[in-house]
Amino acid sequence: MVLLKRFFTIGLLSLLGVKSFAQGSSYVANALQFSQTGVHGTARTLGLAGAQTALGADLASLTSNPAGLGFYRKSEWSINPQFIVPTTTSTDGVGYVKDRKVNFTINNFGAAFCRLRDDIVETKWRGGTFAFGYTRLANFQNTFSYQTNNSASSFADNLVLLANNGYNSSFYDRNNIRTLEDLAFGSYVINPVPIFKGDSVIAYDPTRFINLLPENGEATVLQKETVNSSGSANEWSAGYGGNYNNKVYFGGSFNIVSIYYNQRRQYREFLLTNLNESDIMTSLSFDETLKVRGTGVNLRIGINYVLNDNIRTGISFKSPSIIGINENYEASMSATFKPKNEKELPNSAGKSLIPQTNSYTLYTPSVLNWGVAIFAGKKGFISGEVEYVDYATATLSGKQKINYLDANSSISKNLASVLNFKVGAELRSEYLRFRAGYSYQPVVYQTIVTDLDRRIRSSDSDVISLGLGFRSEQYYLDFAFTRTQFTSNYAPYFMPLKNPTDLKGSEPNISIENRLYTITLGGGVFF
């Protein structure tokens, strides 16, 4: 069953080709959200903004370039707990609403088992390292809210347009609520148009609908919403890195992907004017809960080459992840009214959707990384890398493949290939390490696309990082701070454009400044 979310796109409907557009657009949001990763790895790697491809001897090599495992000289185990603080500032152009949440997690842990030959052994094959670990690739923790006064449209107007696009209330079953139109009809938010004979109502048209609000421009509604997200994308990895002649390093890893994502939307509307009238709707509530779980696999391979004592280069390739996605969706709607006759219109009404499920397979894009590291002896190094991802190659499939044709077409049409950049530097003293880094990710759209999900950026994203480390012969400690920043646009529903060249309709248009702060403390023991 295709979720109601596919038609409502987590609150966002296009009224130009309502169902086909919304269906494809929502899948674009999912494909992008679950394909993108942030700066990830150990505290050491986070301090370098993830510029790890040409480096090694770190468990972050499992999820960047497994050839780096071949640089290990000792076995180790490590753990990296992390505090995550997402903050948002939302504005309708008039007022501002700030939100923040705090989350604690284990960002990375694992162990590496080094089997390196002694230098006295005369062979070019120097051995290698087997490692396993867990890494959080992306954080879905976030929250934002807004409120705005709107005299141009209401969510109820959007629901009327949706219902007038093919809904027939003759088939309504109050015990079997399966669509957004059913919810709105059962809650009296939309009502059939009366058919008159003279001054008398003789019937109601089950295919044409109105709402109980004054005409646009004659009334003002207060619109409020809170959206809360949680979860993460993670990888469990096992890999091996080999060392040939201390010159060529190669490796591979097998990775199990897990996705855990929850989103809760709470939308409210309150009529502020025309309250002296009768037979009007005075408030509207709409709640949605989406739960997504996914499990999949991918492979990574890589190679590093030491040109000389000062320069290393590396390249890695990650195969497309094949992820089975399971979604569970619930929704409810209610409204209050000021009736003239309670026998014809109740004071309040509400309905809940029958919980819906959907399963499909997501094939994420492959990822290609190339990096260079320049060392200044034992004083430190500078590391940089370029990452190529073609998001237009993401595809979806399921038992009913026809349901995903529009989605895959939208993905290939609207998403683009991008180059992401990372650079990091480390300054060394005898025991201390000082680190800093910067990462840049451009917008991933080929064309202008209305922002369908607040995880989709409407601007470039950049990450700045700072790190500090202590290293001895027996153990090490690391600290990293990162700040990720981007902006996004959000609308709870769509209204028709007055002109084909317009980018926005009469719906609320919210601009959101997003910042994600992380503090990671890492440590490990050599053995």
Short mmCIF file of C-alpha atoms in Angstrom, two decimals, residues 7-514:
data_model
loop_
_atom_site.label_atom_id
_atom_site.label_comp_id
_atom_site.label_asym_id
_atom_site.label_seq_id
_atom_site.Cartn_x
_atom_site.Cartn_y
_atom_site.Cartn_z
CA PHE A 7 -0.09 12.13 -1.50
CA PHE A 8 0.47 14.61 1.30
CA THR A 9 4.28 14.52 1.16
CA ILE A 10 4.58 15.16 4.87
CA GLY A 11 2.27 18.12 4.59
CA LEU A 12 3.22 19.39 1.15
CA LEU A 13 0.89 19.08 -1.84
CA SER A 14 1.26 20.41 -5.33
CA LEU A 15 -2.08 21.14 -6.90
CA LEU A 16 -0.79 20.88 -10.44
CA GLY A 17 -1.10 17.18 -11.05
CA VAL A 18 -1.76 16.59 -7.37
CA LYS A 19 -1.13 12.90 -6.86
CA SER A 20 1.55 12.13 -9.40
CA PHE A 21 3.65 15.16 -8.48
CA ALA A 22 3.32 14.66 -4.76
CA GLN A 23 4.15 11.00 -5.01
CA GLY A 24 7.35 11.58 -6.96
CA SER A 25 8.39 14.58 -4.90
CA SER A 26 8.07 12.77 -1.59
CA TYR A 27 10.26 9.96 -2.84
CA VAL A 28 12.81 12.53 -4.00
CA ALA A 29 12.92 13.74 -0.39
CA ASN A 30 13.43 10.22 0.95
CA ALA A 31 16.01 9.22 -1.64
CA LEU A 32 18.06 12.32 -0.92
CA GLN A 33 17.73 12.23 2.84
CA PHE A 34 18.81 8.60 3.14
CA SER A 35 21.60 8.95 0.55
CA GLN A 36 23.35 11.94 2.07
CA THR A 37 25.88 11.60 4.86
CA GLY A 38 27.46 14.21 7.07
CA VAL A 39 31.01 14.48 8.31
CA HIS A 40 31.50 11.26 10.26
CA GLY A 41 34.09 9.05 11.91
CA THR A 42 36.21 9.12 15.04
CA ALA A 43 36.91 12.27 17.04
CA ARG A 44 40.27 12.52 15.28
CA THR A 45 38.64 12.45 11.84
CA LEU A 46 35.87 14.85 12.87
CA GLY A 47 38.54 17.34 13.95
CA LEU A 48 39.78 17.21 10.34
CA ALA A 49 36.23 17.72 8.92
CA GLY A 50 36.33 14.17 7.55
CA ALA A 51 39.36 14.64 5.25
CA GLN A 52 40.49 11.04 5.76
CA THR A 53 40.83 9.40 2.31
CA ALA A 54 44.62 9.80 2.02
CA LEU A 55 45.26 9.10 5.72
CA GLY A 56 45.14 5.90 7.72
CA ALA A 57 45.69 4.08 11.00
CA ASP A 58 42.25 5.17 12.19
CA LEU A 59 38.97 3.28 12.49
CA ALA A 60 37.34 5.97 10.35
CA SER A 61 39.07 4.26 7.41
CA LEU A 62 36.32 1.63 7.53
CA THR A 63 33.80 4.19 6.25
CA SER A 64 36.12 6.37 4.15
CA ASN A 65 38.99 4.42 2.58
CA PRO A 66 39.64 0.91 3.99
CA ALA A 67 43.13 0.96 2.47
CA GLY A 68 44.03 3.21 5.40
CA LEU A 69 43.78 0.20 7.72
CA GLY A 70 47.07 -0.98 6.23
CA PHE A 71 48.90 1.92 7.93
CA TYR A 72 48.33 0.49 11.41
CA ARG A 73 51.48 -0.41 13.38
CA LYS A 74 49.63 -1.54 16.52
CA SER A 75 46.28 -3.05 17.39
CA GLU A 76 43.76 -0.82 19.15
CA TRP A 77 40.21 -0.44 20.33
CA SER A 78 38.38 2.87 20.68
CA ILE A 79 35.06 4.48 21.50
CA ASN A 80 33.73 7.95 20.64
CA PRO A 81 30.65 9.24 22.50
CA GLN A 82 29.04 12.40 21.14
CA PHE A 83 26.69 15.22 22.12
CA ILE A 84 24.45 16.49 19.29
CA VAL A 85 22.81 19.92 19.53
CA PRO A 86 20.64 20.89 16.53
CA THR A 87 19.29 24.45 16.58
CA THR A 88 16.86 26.17 14.22
CA THR A 89 15.63 29.71 13.72
CA SER A 90 12.40 29.89 11.72
CA THR A 91 10.83 33.02 10.30
CA ASP A 92 7.82 33.96 8.19
CA GLY A 93 9.49 37.29 7.41
CA VAL A 94 7.88 38.96 10.42
CA GLY A 95 8.63 37.01 13.59
CA TYR A 96 11.26 34.48 14.63
CA VAL A 97 10.98 31.20 16.54
CA LYS A 98 14.08 29.47 17.91
CA ASP A 99 14.24 25.77 18.79
CA ARG A 100 16.92 23.48 20.19
CA LYS A 101 17.30 19.91 21.36
CA VAL A 102 20.15 17.89 22.85
CA ASN A 103 20.95 14.26 22.11
CA PHE A 104 23.68 11.94 23.39
CA THR A 105 24.90 9.00 21.35
CA ILE A 106 27.84 6.74 20.63
CA ASN A 107 29.15 8.10 17.36
CA ASN A 108 31.80 5.46 16.67
CA PHE A 109 33.42 2.43 18.26
CA GLY A 110 35.43 -0.53 17.10
CA ALA A 111 38.71 -2.42 17.18
CA ALA A 112 41.64 -3.02 14.83
CA PHE A 113 43.86 -6.12 14.91
CA CYS A 114 47.23 -5.48 13.32
CA ARG A 115 49.37 -8.32 11.95
CA LEU A 116 52.49 -6.53 10.72
CA ARG A 117 55.71 -8.35 9.87
CA ASP A 118 58.93 -7.35 11.62
CA ASP A 119 61.27 -5.15 9.61
CA ILE A 120 63.93 -7.86 9.69
CA VAL A 121 61.69 -10.13 7.61
CA GLU A 122 62.78 -9.72 4.01
CA THR A 123 59.52 -9.60 2.08
CA LYS A 124 57.62 -6.87 0.31
CA TRP A 125 54.36 -8.13 1.76
CA ARG A 126 54.34 -6.41 5.17
CA GLY A 127 51.03 -7.78 6.47
CA GLY A 128 47.82 -5.96 7.26
CA THR A 129 45.04 -5.13 9.68
CA PHE A 130 41.54 -6.49 10.18
CA ALA A 131 39.04 -4.13 11.80
CA PHE A 132 35.38 -3.93 12.68
CA GLY A 133 33.32 -1.04 13.96
CA TYR A 134 30.16 1.01 14.14
CA THR A 135 29.78 4.53 12.72
CA ARG A 136 26.91 7.00 12.75
CA LEU A 137 26.89 8.39 9.19
CA ALA A 138 24.07 10.94 9.48
CA ASN A 139 22.01 12.50 12.25
CA PHE A 140 18.29 13.09 11.77
CA GLN A 141 17.89 14.86 15.11
CA ASN A 142 16.10 18.16 14.63
CA THR A 143 13.15 20.28 15.63
CA PHE A 144 11.58 23.48 14.36
CA SER A 145 8.36 25.40 14.83
CA TYR A 146 6.71 28.54 13.53
CA GLN A 147 3.56 30.61 13.71
CA THR A 148 2.16 33.07 11.21
CA ASN A 149 -1.04 34.99 10.44
CA ASN A 150 -2.50 34.22 7.02
CA SER A 151 -5.40 35.98 5.33
CA ALA A 152 -4.69 34.49 1.89
CA SER A 153 -5.25 30.78 2.49
CA SER A 154 -5.99 28.04 5.00
CA PHE A 155 -5.06 24.39 5.09
CA ALA A 156 -8.79 23.81 4.64
CA ASP A 157 -8.57 25.55 1.25
CA ASN A 158 -5.86 23.12 0.24
CA LEU A 159 -8.03 20.18 1.31
CA VAL A 160 -10.95 21.45 -0.78
CA LEU A 161 -8.75 21.65 -3.86
CA LEU A 162 -7.47 18.16 -3.21
CA ALA A 163 -10.98 16.73 -2.78
CA ASN A 164 -12.23 18.48 -5.92
CA ASN A 165 -9.54 16.66 -7.85
CA GLY A 166 -11.41 13.34 -7.92
CA TYR A 167 -12.68 12.45 -4.44
CA ASN A 168 -16.17 10.93 -4.16
CA SER A 169 -17.72 11.01 -0.70
CA SER A 170 -20.29 8.39 -1.72
CA PHE A 171 -17.64 5.79 -0.92
CA TYR A 172 -16.78 7.25 2.49
CA ASP A 173 -16.67 4.65 5.28
CA ARG A 174 -16.28 6.13 8.75
CA ASN A 175 -14.79 2.85 9.97
CA ASN A 176 -12.26 2.66 7.16
CA ILE A 177 -10.44 6.02 6.93
CA ARG A 178 -7.63 5.54 4.40
CA THR A 179 -7.03 8.86 2.64
CA LEU A 180 -6.49 12.50 3.51
CA GLU A 181 -9.83 13.29 1.86
CA ASP A 182 -11.54 10.76 4.14
CA LEU A 183 -9.98 12.47 7.16
CA ALA A 184 -11.11 15.91 6.06
CA PHE A 185 -14.63 14.74 5.16
CA GLY A 186 -15.10 12.80 8.39
CA SER A 187 -13.93 15.82 10.40
CA TYR A 188 -16.33 18.19 8.55
CA VAL A 189 -13.33 20.21 7.34
CA ILE A 190 -14.63 19.71 3.79
CA ASN A 191 -18.33 19.49 3.03
CA PRO A 192 -20.28 18.54 -0.12
CA VAL A 193 -21.74 21.36 -2.18
CA PRO A 194 -25.53 21.60 -1.72
CA ILE A 195 -27.83 21.26 -4.73
CA PHE A 196 -30.73 23.70 -4.63
CA LYS A 197 -34.18 23.65 -6.11
CA GLY A 198 -35.46 27.12 -5.58
CA ASP A 199 -34.51 28.04 -2.02
CA SER A 200 -34.47 24.44 -0.80
CA VAL A 201 -31.55 22.03 -0.61
CA ILE A 202 -32.62 18.81 -2.30
CA ALA A 203 -29.28 16.95 -2.34
CA TYR A 204 -25.52 17.24 -1.99
CA ASP A 205 -22.94 16.74 -4.73
CA PRO A 206 -20.54 13.97 -3.54
CA THR A 207 -17.79 15.13 -5.94
CA ARG A 208 -17.66 18.89 -5.23
CA PHE A 209 -16.64 20.36 -1.89
CA ILE A 210 -16.35 23.57 0.12
CA ASN A 211 -15.07 24.42 3.59
CA LEU A 212 -16.70 26.42 6.36
CA LEU A 213 -14.38 29.41 6.31
CA PRO A 214 -15.12 32.91 5.03
CA GLU A 215 -13.83 33.72 1.57
CA ASN A 216 -10.08 34.31 1.19
CA GLY A 217 -9.19 37.85 2.20
CA GLU A 218 -12.22 38.14 4.47
CA ALA A 219 -10.75 36.17 7.36
CA THR A 220 -7.39 35.65 9.02
CA VAL A 221 -6.16 32.40 10.54
CA LEU A 222 -3.29 31.84 12.95
CA GLN A 223 -1.19 28.93 11.65
CA LYS A 224 1.20 27.11 13.98
CA GLU A 225 3.27 23.98 13.56
CA THR A 226 5.97 21.99 15.30
CA VAL A 227 8.02 19.36 13.47
CA ASN A 228 10.26 17.06 15.47
CA SER A 229 12.65 14.55 13.89
CA SER A 230 14.93 11.93 15.40
CA GLY A 231 17.07 9.01 14.30
CA SER A 232 20.21 8.31 12.33
CA ALA A 233 21.81 6.41 9.46
CA ASN A 234 24.49 3.98 10.66
CA GLU A 235 26.96 1.43 9.38
CA TRP A 236 28.34 -1.73 10.95
CA SER A 237 31.58 -2.49 9.12
CA ALA A 238 34.18 -5.22 8.83
CA GLY A 239 37.25 -4.57 6.71
CA TYR A 240 40.85 -5.39 5.93
CA GLY A 241 43.75 -3.22 4.84
CA GLY A 242 47.02 -4.60 3.48
CA ASN A 243 50.55 -3.16 3.22
CA TYR A 244 52.78 -3.91 0.25
CA ASN A 245 56.37 -2.73 0.62
CA ASN A 246 55.30 0.25 2.79
CA LYS A 247 54.38 1.85 -0.52
CA VAL A 248 51.05 0.52 -1.71
CA TYR A 249 48.14 0.08 0.67
CA PHE A 250 44.87 -1.52 -0.36
CA GLY A 251 41.71 -2.56 1.41
CA GLY A 252 38.04 -3.31 1.39
CA SER A 253 35.11 -3.35 3.78
CA PHE A 254 31.69 -4.93 3.94
CA ASN A 255 29.08 -2.69 5.54
CA ILE A 256 25.60 -3.24 6.93
CA VAL A 257 23.50 -0.09 6.76
CA SER A 258 20.73 0.68 9.24
CA ILE A 259 18.28 3.57 9.09
CA TYR A 260 16.16 4.72 12.01
CA TYR A 261 13.98 7.77 11.41
CA ASN A 262 10.95 9.23 13.20
CA GLN A 263 9.06 12.40 12.38
CA ARG A 264 6.16 13.97 14.26
CA ARG A 265 4.19 16.92 12.86
CA GLN A 266 1.64 18.90 14.87
CA TYR A 267 -0.22 21.49 12.81
CA ARG A 268 -2.80 23.92 14.25
CA GLU A 269 -5.03 26.64 12.81
CA PHE A 270 -7.22 29.13 14.67
CA LEU A 271 -9.70 31.56 13.14
CA LEU A 272 -8.90 35.09 14.38
CA THR A 273 -11.63 37.11 12.66
CA ASN A 274 -15.31 36.78 11.65
CA LEU A 275 -16.02 34.96 14.92
CA ASN A 276 -19.49 36.56 15.12
CA GLU A 277 -20.65 34.48 12.15
CA SER A 278 -22.39 31.10 12.45
CA ASP A 279 -21.76 27.75 10.75
CA ILE A 280 -18.04 28.40 10.53
CA MET A 281 -14.96 26.38 11.40
CA THR A 282 -13.04 28.01 14.25
CA SER A 283 -10.01 25.72 14.54
CA LEU A 284 -8.26 22.85 12.78
CA SER A 285 -5.72 20.30 14.02
CA PHE A 286 -3.71 17.82 12.00
CA ASP A 287 -1.14 15.39 13.44
CA GLU A 288 1.16 13.05 11.52
CA THR A 289 3.63 10.42 12.68
CA LEU A 290 6.05 8.72 10.31
CA LYS A 291 8.39 5.90 11.30
CA VAL A 292 11.01 4.62 8.87
CA ARG A 293 13.24 1.61 9.39
CA GLY A 294 15.76 0.37 6.87
CA THR A 295 18.48 -2.25 6.56
CA GLY A 296 20.90 -2.71 3.69
CA VAL A 297 24.43 -3.46 2.54
CA ASN A 298 27.25 -1.90 0.56
CA LEU A 299 30.93 -2.46 -0.21
CA ARG A 300 33.96 -0.17 -0.11
CA ILE A 301 37.32 -0.63 -1.75
CA GLY A 302 40.32 1.66 -1.81
CA ILE A 303 44.00 2.11 -2.45
CA ASN A 304 46.63 4.45 -1.02
CA TYR A 305 50.01 5.18 -2.53
CA VAL A 306 52.98 6.72 -0.73
CA LEU A 307 54.82 8.84 -3.28
CA ASN A 308 57.56 9.78 -0.80
CA ASP A 309 57.98 10.64 2.86
CA ASN A 310 55.96 13.82 2.40
CA ILE A 311 53.13 13.00 0.00
CA ARG A 312 50.40 10.36 0.03
CA THR A 313 47.40 9.97 -2.20
CA GLY A 314 44.37 7.74 -1.98
CA ILE A 315 41.20 6.82 -3.81
CA SER A 316 38.15 4.91 -2.61
CA PHE A 317 34.88 3.71 -4.07
CA LYS A 318 31.65 2.90 -2.25
CA SER A 319 29.11 0.79 -4.10
CA PRO A 320 25.44 1.76 -4.13
CA SER A 321 23.72 0.77 -0.89
CA ILE A 322 20.78 -1.57 -1.36
CA ILE A 323 18.40 -0.73 1.48
CA GLY A 324 15.05 -2.30 2.28
CA ILE A 325 12.79 0.46 3.63
CA ASN A 326 9.72 -0.08 5.81
CA GLU A 327 7.46 2.86 6.63
CA ASN A 328 4.62 3.20 9.12
CA TYR A 329 2.34 6.21 8.94
CA GLU A 330 -0.43 7.49 11.21
CA ALA A 331 -2.49 10.66 11.01
CA SER A 332 -5.45 12.29 12.71
CA MET A 333 -7.51 15.41 12.08
CA SER A 334 -10.01 17.34 14.17
CA ALA A 335 -11.85 20.65 13.98
CA THR A 336 -14.13 22.86 16.05
CA PHE A 337 -17.13 24.79 14.76
CA LYS A 338 -19.64 27.47 15.68
CA PRO A 339 -22.89 25.87 14.52
CA LYS A 340 -26.26 27.51 14.07
CA ASN A 341 -27.92 24.12 14.42
CA GLU A 342 -26.00 21.36 16.22
CA LYS A 343 -28.11 18.72 14.49
CA GLU A 344 -26.62 19.79 11.16
CA LEU A 345 -23.11 20.75 12.32
CA PRO A 346 -21.39 19.50 15.50
CA ASN A 347 -19.37 21.65 17.86
CA SER A 348 -16.35 19.46 17.12
CA ALA A 349 -15.41 16.44 15.04
CA GLY A 350 -12.35 14.32 14.40
CA LYS A 351 -11.09 11.17 12.72
CA SER A 352 -7.95 9.02 12.66
CA LEU A 353 -6.41 7.31 9.70
CA ILE A 354 -6.09 3.54 9.68
CA PRO A 355 -2.33 2.99 10.23
CA GLN A 356 -0.63 2.49 6.90
CA THR A 357 2.55 0.65 5.95
CA ASN A 358 4.72 0.65 2.88
CA SER A 359 7.84 -1.28 1.87
CA TYR A 360 10.24 -0.60 -0.97
CA THR A 361 13.92 -0.83 -1.88
CA LEU A 362 16.20 2.19 -2.15
CA TYR A 363 19.37 2.06 -4.23
CA THR A 364 21.58 4.96 -3.16
CA PRO A 365 24.24 6.51 -5.43
CA SER A 366 27.79 5.20 -5.48
CA VAL A 367 30.49 7.47 -4.01
CA LEU A 368 33.99 8.13 -5.34
CA ASN A 369 36.65 9.85 -3.19
CA TRP A 370 40.12 11.07 -4.09
CA GLY A 371 42.46 12.62 -1.55
CA VAL A 372 46.00 13.90 -1.01
CA ALA A 373 47.92 14.38 2.23
CA ILE A 374 51.12 16.43 2.55
CA PHE A 375 53.29 15.80 5.61
CA ALA A 376 55.86 18.10 7.19
CA GLY A 377 57.88 15.37 8.86
CA LYS A 378 56.64 14.83 12.41
CA LYS A 379 55.33 18.39 12.70
CA GLY A 380 51.96 17.65 11.11
CA PHE A 381 50.13 17.45 7.82
CA ILE A 382 47.46 18.92 5.55
CA SER A 383 44.87 16.58 4.04
CA GLY A 384 42.30 17.33 1.36
CA GLU A 385 39.82 15.36 -0.70
CA VAL A 386 37.12 15.59 -3.34
CA GLU A 387 33.99 13.43 -3.23
CA TYR A 388 31.85 12.75 -6.29
CA VAL A 389 28.20 11.71 -5.86
CA ASP A 390 25.55 11.57 -8.58
CA TYR A 391 22.27 11.78 -6.66
CA ALA A 392 20.30 11.49 -9.91
CA THR A 393 21.24 7.78 -10.02
CA ALA A 394 19.32 6.97 -6.83
CA THR A 395 16.41 4.66 -7.65
CA LEU A 396 13.49 3.02 -5.89
CA SER A 397 11.77 -0.27 -6.54
CA GLY A 398 9.09 -2.44 -5.02
CA LYS A 399 6.53 -5.15 -5.70
CA GLN A 400 4.35 -2.66 -7.55
CA LYS A 401 7.08 -1.13 -9.71
CA ILE A 402 4.62 1.12 -11.50
CA ASN A 403 4.23 3.09 -8.23
CA TYR A 404 7.86 4.20 -8.50
CA LEU A 405 8.07 5.25 -12.16
CA ASP A 406 7.17 8.86 -11.44
CA ALA A 407 9.43 8.89 -8.40
CA ASN A 408 12.48 7.68 -10.32
CA SER A 409 11.72 10.13 -13.10
CA SER A 410 11.55 12.97 -10.57
CA ILE A 411 14.84 11.89 -9.00
CA SER A 412 16.71 11.80 -12.30
CA LYS A 413 15.13 15.07 -13.43
CA ASN A 414 15.58 17.14 -10.28
CA LEU A 415 18.72 15.87 -8.55
CA ALA A 416 22.26 16.49 -9.77
CA SER A 417 25.79 15.17 -9.48
CA VAL A 418 27.95 17.15 -7.06
CA LEU A 419 31.52 17.52 -5.88
CA ASN A 420 31.95 17.77 -2.11
CA PHE A 421 35.19 19.16 -0.69
CA LYS A 422 36.98 18.51 2.59
CA VAL A 423 40.26 19.84 3.96
CA GLY A 424 41.90 19.33 7.34
CA ALA A 425 45.20 20.02 9.06
CA GLU A 426 46.99 18.66 12.10
CA LEU A 427 49.85 20.30 14.03
CA ARG A 428 51.86 17.96 16.24
CA SER A 429 54.00 18.32 19.32
CA GLU A 430 55.47 15.42 21.28
CA TYR A 431 52.17 14.34 22.82
CA LEU A 432 49.59 16.86 21.63
CA ARG A 433 47.69 17.18 18.36
CA PHE A 434 45.91 20.36 17.22
CA ARG A 435 43.39 19.98 14.39
CA ALA A 436 41.08 22.06 12.24
CA GLY A 437 39.02 21.39 9.14
CA TYR A 438 36.41 22.60 6.68
CA SER A 439 33.88 20.72 4.54
CA TYR A 440 31.63 22.06 1.78
CA GLN A 441 28.59 20.42 0.17
CA PRO A 442 26.76 22.24 -2.65
CA VAL A 443 23.02 22.17 -3.34
CA VAL A 444 22.07 18.95 -5.11
CA TYR A 445 19.31 20.21 -7.43
CA GLN A 446 19.46 20.49 -11.20
CA THR A 447 16.47 22.83 -11.20
CA ILE A 448 14.57 24.93 -8.69
CA VAL A 449 12.47 22.54 -6.62
CA THR A 450 10.27 23.55 -3.72
CA ASP A 451 11.77 22.23 -0.52
CA LEU A 452 9.68 19.13 0.28
CA ASP A 453 11.31 18.09 3.52
CA ARG A 454 13.22 20.14 6.01
CA ARG A 455 16.19 17.76 5.68
CA ILE A 456 16.56 18.94 2.09
CA ARG A 457 18.74 22.04 1.95
CA SER A 458 17.90 25.12 -0.08
CA SER A 459 21.47 26.41 0.30
CA ASP A 460 24.99 25.07 0.29
CA SER A 461 26.11 23.38 3.51
CA ASP A 462 29.42 23.93 5.22
CA VAL A 463 31.12 22.39 8.22
CA ILE A 464 33.87 23.88 10.34
CA SER A 465 35.72 21.72 12.85
CA LEU A 466 38.28 22.01 15.61
CA GLY A 467 40.07 19.18 17.38
CA LEU A 468 42.58 18.42 20.10
CA GLY A 469 44.37 15.15 20.79
CA PHE A 470 46.78 13.55 23.22
CA ARG A 471 48.79 10.51 22.17
CA SER A 472 51.13 8.27 24.16
CA GLU A 473 52.62 4.83 23.56
CA GLN A 474 49.78 3.13 25.44
CA TYR A 475 46.63 5.16 24.72
CA TYR A 476 45.20 8.29 23.12
CA LEU A 477 42.44 10.83 23.79
CA ASP A 478 40.71 13.06 21.25
CA PHE A 479 38.23 15.93 21.30
CA ALA A 480 36.35 17.39 18.32
CA PHE A 481 33.86 20.19 17.80
CA THR A 482 31.90 20.61 14.55
CA ARG A 483 29.34 23.11 13.35
CA THR A 484 27.20 22.37 10.28
CA GLN A 485 25.14 25.21 8.80
CA PHE A 486 22.57 25.49 6.00
CA THR A 487 19.20 27.09 5.27
CA SER A 488 15.97 25.46 4.14
CA ASN A 489 12.48 26.50 3.11
CA TYR A 490 9.28 24.92 4.36
CA ALA A 491 5.55 25.10 3.60
CA PRO A 492 2.85 22.99 5.31
CA TYR A 493 0.79 22.78 2.10
CA PHE A 494 0.79 24.12 -1.45
CA MET A 495 -1.68 26.45 -3.16
CA PRO A 496 -1.93 27.11 -6.91
CA LEU A 497 0.43 29.70 -8.36
CA LYS A 498 -1.18 32.91 -9.59
CA ASN A 499 1.36 33.13 -12.40
CA PRO A 500 3.35 30.28 -13.99
CA THR A 501 6.59 32.11 -13.18
CA ASP A 502 5.81 32.40 -9.46
CA LEU A 503 7.84 30.25 -7.06
CA LYS A 504 5.41 30.54 -4.15
CA GLY A 505 1.66 30.46 -3.68
CA SER A 506 -0.50 31.78 -0.85
CA GLU A 507 0.64 29.07 1.56
CA PRO A 508 2.88 29.96 4.54
CA ASN A 509 6.50 30.14 3.44
CA ILE A 510 8.96 29.62 6.24
CA SER A 511 12.70 30.16 6.03
CA ILE A 512 14.76 28.07 8.46
CA GLU A 513 18.35 28.67 9.51
CA ASN A 514 19.75 25.29 10.58
#
